[in-house]
Amino acid sequence: PLQVVGGKVKKPGKRGRKPAKIDLKAKLERSRQSARECRARKKLRYQYLEELVSSRERAICALREELEMYKQWCMAMDQGKIPSEIKALLTGEEQGKAQQNSTKLAKAGKTEANSSNP
């Protein structure tokens, strides 16, 4: 069963290099270490996912509360009442606009005063 290929004698069976004689104890230890590292990575991955889920659940609760608040405001406005929070927002916006306008007027007055002086 010997074959002659290109002037070389080949034996039937496995091809390629023979595996080096590896110390069995070292191989087992590497395998154990790899398993430990894999379990540690898995634990970290699960911790990360659990934190992500809990943060998303908190965000969902906050959004539900906000939605409920808006529903209450809409029901109040349907009854002809303006919620105090909306009044505060409206007056805050009006005050903000008034402050912006007064600031613009003051700046315009300063630039006119500066330009009239040679």
PDB file of C-alpha atoms in Angstrom:
ATOM      1  CA  PRO A   1       0.000   0.000   0.000  1.00  0.00           C
ATOM      2  CA  LEU A   2       2.915   2.451  -0.472  1.00  0.00           C
ATOM      3  CA  GLN A   3       2.400   5.063  -3.192  1.00  0.00           C
ATOM      4  CA  VAL A   4       5.144   6.720  -5.187  1.00  0.00           C
ATOM      5  CA  VAL A   5       4.301  10.336  -6.011  1.00  0.00           C
ATOM      6  CA  GLY A   6       6.925  12.595  -7.555  1.00  0.00           C
ATOM      7  CA  GLY A   7       9.740  10.297  -6.474  1.00  0.00           C
ATOM      8  CA  LYS A   8       8.613  10.269  -2.840  1.00  0.00           C
ATOM      9  CA  VAL A   9       7.126   7.340  -1.025  1.00  0.00           C
ATOM     10  CA  LYS A  10       3.852   8.160   0.729  1.00  0.00           C
ATOM     11  CA  LYS A  11       2.116   6.120   3.366  1.00  0.00           C
ATOM     12  CA  PRO A  12      -1.688   5.988   3.360  1.00  0.00           C
ATOM     13  CA  GLY A  13      -3.541   7.634   6.246  1.00  0.00           C
ATOM     14  CA  LYS A  14      -3.461  11.087   7.803  1.00  0.00           C
ATOM     15  CA  ARG A  15      -2.030  14.018   5.886  1.00  0.00           C
ATOM     16  CA  GLY A  16      -0.116  17.005   7.206  1.00  0.00           C
ATOM     17  CA  ARG A  17       2.048  17.430  10.258  1.00  0.00           C
ATOM     18  CA  LYS A  18       1.735  15.140  13.200  1.00  0.00           C
ATOM     19  CA  PRO A  19       0.434  16.973  16.273  1.00  0.00           C
ATOM     20  CA  ALA A  20       3.197  17.805  18.699  1.00  0.00           C
ATOM     21  CA  LYS A  21       3.154  15.865  21.915  1.00  0.00           C
ATOM     22  CA  ILE A  22       1.354  18.319  24.220  1.00  0.00           C
ATOM     23  CA  ASP A  23       1.490  17.848  27.923  1.00  0.00           C
ATOM     24  CA  LEU A  24      -1.985  16.653  28.902  1.00  0.00           C
ATOM     25  CA  LYS A  25      -1.962  18.550  32.205  1.00  0.00           C
ATOM     26  CA  ALA A  26      -1.098  21.851  30.477  1.00  0.00           C
ATOM     27  CA  LYS A  27      -3.863  21.267  27.931  1.00  0.00           C
ATOM     28  CA  LEU A  28      -6.424  20.622  30.677  1.00  0.00           C
ATOM     29  CA  GLU A  29      -5.313  23.730  32.580  1.00  0.00           C
ATOM     30  CA  ARG A  30      -5.651  25.891  29.453  1.00  0.00           C
ATOM     31  CA  SER A  31      -9.106  24.466  28.908  1.00  0.00           C
ATOM     32  CA  ARG A  32     -10.113  25.247  32.504  1.00  0.00           C
ATOM     33  CA  GLN A  33      -8.732  28.795  32.227  1.00  0.00           C
ATOM     34  CA  SER A  34     -10.616  29.345  28.982  1.00  0.00           C
ATOM     35  CA  ALA A  35     -13.835  28.114  30.618  1.00  0.00           C
ATOM     36  CA  ARG A  36     -13.299  30.476  33.591  1.00  0.00           C
ATOM     37  CA  GLU A  37     -12.791  33.421  31.239  1.00  0.00           C
ATOM     38  CA  CYS A  38     -15.866  32.470  29.229  1.00  0.00           C
ATOM     39  CA  ARG A  39     -18.011  32.329  32.393  1.00  0.00           C
ATOM     40  CA  ALA A  40     -16.656  35.711  33.529  1.00  0.00           C
ATOM     41  CA  ARG A  41     -17.488  37.288  30.134  1.00  0.00           C
ATOM     42  CA  LYS A  42     -20.958  35.759  30.252  1.00  0.00           C
ATOM     43  CA  LYS A  43     -21.532  37.119  33.767  1.00  0.00           C
ATOM     44  CA  LEU A  44     -20.463  40.639  32.702  1.00  0.00           C
ATOM     45  CA  ARG A  45     -22.679  40.455  29.620  1.00  0.00           C
ATOM     46  CA  TYR A  46     -25.707  39.469  31.734  1.00  0.00           C
ATOM     47  CA  GLN A  47     -24.987  42.240  34.267  1.00  0.00           C
ATOM     48  CA  TYR A  48     -24.824  44.781  31.443  1.00  0.00           C
ATOM     49  CA  LEU A  49     -28.092  43.536  29.946  1.00  0.00           C
ATOM     50  CA  GLU A  50     -29.849  43.565  33.325  1.00  0.00           C
ATOM     51  CA  GLU A  51     -28.752  47.171  33.931  1.00  0.00           C
ATOM     52  CA  LEU A  52     -29.937  48.100  30.449  1.00  0.00           C
ATOM     53  CA  VAL A  53     -33.342  46.505  31.048  1.00  0.00           C
ATOM     54  CA  SER A  54     -33.792  48.215  34.418  1.00  0.00           C
ATOM     55  CA  SER A  55     -32.848  51.629  32.993  1.00  0.00           C
ATOM     56  CA  ARG A  56     -35.313  51.149  30.125  1.00  0.00           C
ATOM     57  CA  GLU A  57     -38.027  50.096  32.596  1.00  0.00           C
ATOM     58  CA  ARG A  58     -37.414  53.286  34.624  1.00  0.00           C
ATOM     59  CA  ALA A  59     -37.630  55.349  31.434  1.00  0.00           C
ATOM     60  CA  ILE A  60     -40.910  53.646  30.515  1.00  0.00           C
ATOM     61  CA  CYS A  61     -42.364  54.423  33.962  1.00  0.00           C
ATOM     62  CA  ALA A  62     -41.337  58.082  33.684  1.00  0.00           C
ATOM     63  CA  LEU A  63     -42.885  58.351  30.212  1.00  0.00           C
ATOM     64  CA  ARG A  64     -46.122  56.714  31.404  1.00  0.00           C
ATOM     65  CA  GLU A  65     -46.347  59.226  34.253  1.00  0.00           C
ATOM     66  CA  GLU A  66     -45.731  62.085  31.815  1.00  0.00           C
ATOM     67  CA  LEU A  67     -48.401  60.726  29.465  1.00  0.00           C
ATOM     68  CA  GLU A  68     -50.884  60.448  32.331  1.00  0.00           C
ATOM     69  CA  MET A  69     -50.149  64.054  33.313  1.00  0.00           C
ATOM     70  CA  TYR A  70     -50.818  65.221  29.741  1.00  0.00           C
ATOM     71  CA  LYS A  71     -54.075  63.230  29.693  1.00  0.00           C
ATOM     72  CA  GLN A  72     -55.163  64.951  32.911  1.00  0.00           C
ATOM     73  CA  TRP A  73     -54.311  68.360  31.418  1.00  0.00           C
ATOM     74  CA  CYS A  74     -56.327  67.573  28.275  1.00  0.00           C
ATOM     75  CA  MET A  75     -59.348  66.446  30.325  1.00  0.00           C
ATOM     76  CA  ALA A  76     -59.130  69.636  32.387  1.00  0.00           C
ATOM     77  CA  MET A  77     -58.932  71.790  29.262  1.00  0.00           C
ATOM     78  CA  ASP A  78     -61.913  69.930  27.761  1.00  0.00           C
ATOM     79  CA  GLN A  79     -63.853  71.071  30.838  1.00  0.00           C
ATOM     80  CA  GLY A  80     -62.751  74.663  30.250  1.00  0.00           C
ATOM     81  CA  LYS A  81     -60.124  74.743  33.002  1.00  0.00           C
ATOM     82  CA  ILE A  82     -56.538  75.731  32.345  1.00  0.00           C
ATOM     83  CA  PRO A  83     -54.113  73.747  34.541  1.00  0.00           C
ATOM     84  CA  SER A  84     -51.813  75.867  36.661  1.00  0.00           C
ATOM     85  CA  GLU A  85     -48.744  74.242  35.071  1.00  0.00           C
ATOM     86  CA  ILE A  86     -49.825  75.415  31.632  1.00  0.00           C
ATOM     87  CA  LYS A  87     -50.555  78.887  32.974  1.00  0.00           C
ATOM     88  CA  ALA A  88     -47.056  78.977  34.440  1.00  0.00           C
ATOM     89  CA  LEU A  89     -45.584  77.856  31.122  1.00  0.00           C
ATOM     90  CA  LEU A  90     -47.541  80.508  29.228  1.00  0.00           C
ATOM     91  CA  THR A  91     -46.652  83.317  31.614  1.00  0.00           C
ATOM     92  CA  GLY A  92     -43.031  82.121  31.632  1.00  0.00           C
ATOM     93  CA  GLU A  93     -42.940  82.279  27.829  1.00  0.00           C
ATOM     94  CA  GLU A  94     -44.526  85.730  27.833  1.00  0.00           C
ATOM     95  CA  GLN A  95     -42.029  86.970  30.399  1.00  0.00           C
ATOM     96  CA  GLY A  96     -39.210  85.412  28.405  1.00  0.00           C
ATOM     97  CA  LYS A  97     -40.390  87.140  25.224  1.00  0.00           C
ATOM     98  CA  ALA A  98     -40.738  90.460  27.068  1.00  0.00           C
ATOM     99  CA  GLN A  99     -37.204  90.102  28.436  1.00  0.00           C
ATOM    100  CA  GLN A 100     -35.857  89.263  24.963  1.00  0.00           C
ATOM    101  CA  ASN A 101     -37.634  92.273  23.452  1.00  0.00           C
ATOM    102  CA  SER A 102     -36.378  94.625  26.161  1.00  0.00           C
ATOM    103  CA  THR A 103     -32.848  93.292  25.697  1.00  0.00           C
ATOM    104  CA  LYS A 104     -33.088  93.825  21.938  1.00  0.00           C
ATOM    105  CA  LEU A 105     -34.397  97.364  22.451  1.00  0.00           C
ATOM    106  CA  ALA A 106     -31.615  98.166  24.915  1.00  0.00           C
ATOM    107  CA  LYS A 107     -28.966  96.845  22.519  1.00  0.00           C
ATOM    108  CA  ALA A 108     -30.517  98.791  19.632  1.00  0.00           C
ATOM    109  CA  GLY A 109     -30.519 101.966  21.740  1.00  0.00           C
ATOM    110  CA  LYS A 110     -26.859 101.492  22.637  1.00  0.00           C
ATOM    111  CA  THR A 111     -25.813 100.947  19.049  1.00  0.00           C
ATOM    112  CA  GLU A 112     -27.758 104.039  17.909  1.00  0.00           C
ATOM    113  CA  ALA A 113     -26.179 106.131  20.683  1.00  0.00           C
ATOM    114  CA  ASN A 114     -22.720 104.872  19.757  1.00  0.00           C
ATOM    115  CA  SER A 115     -23.210 105.519  16.049  1.00  0.00           C
ATOM    116  CA  SER A 116     -24.446 109.125  16.578  1.00  0.00           C
ATOM    117  CA  ASN A 117     -21.256 110.073  18.455  1.00  0.00           C
ATOM    118  CA  PRO A 118     -18.355 110.843  16.036  1.00  0.00           C
TER     119      PRO A 118
END
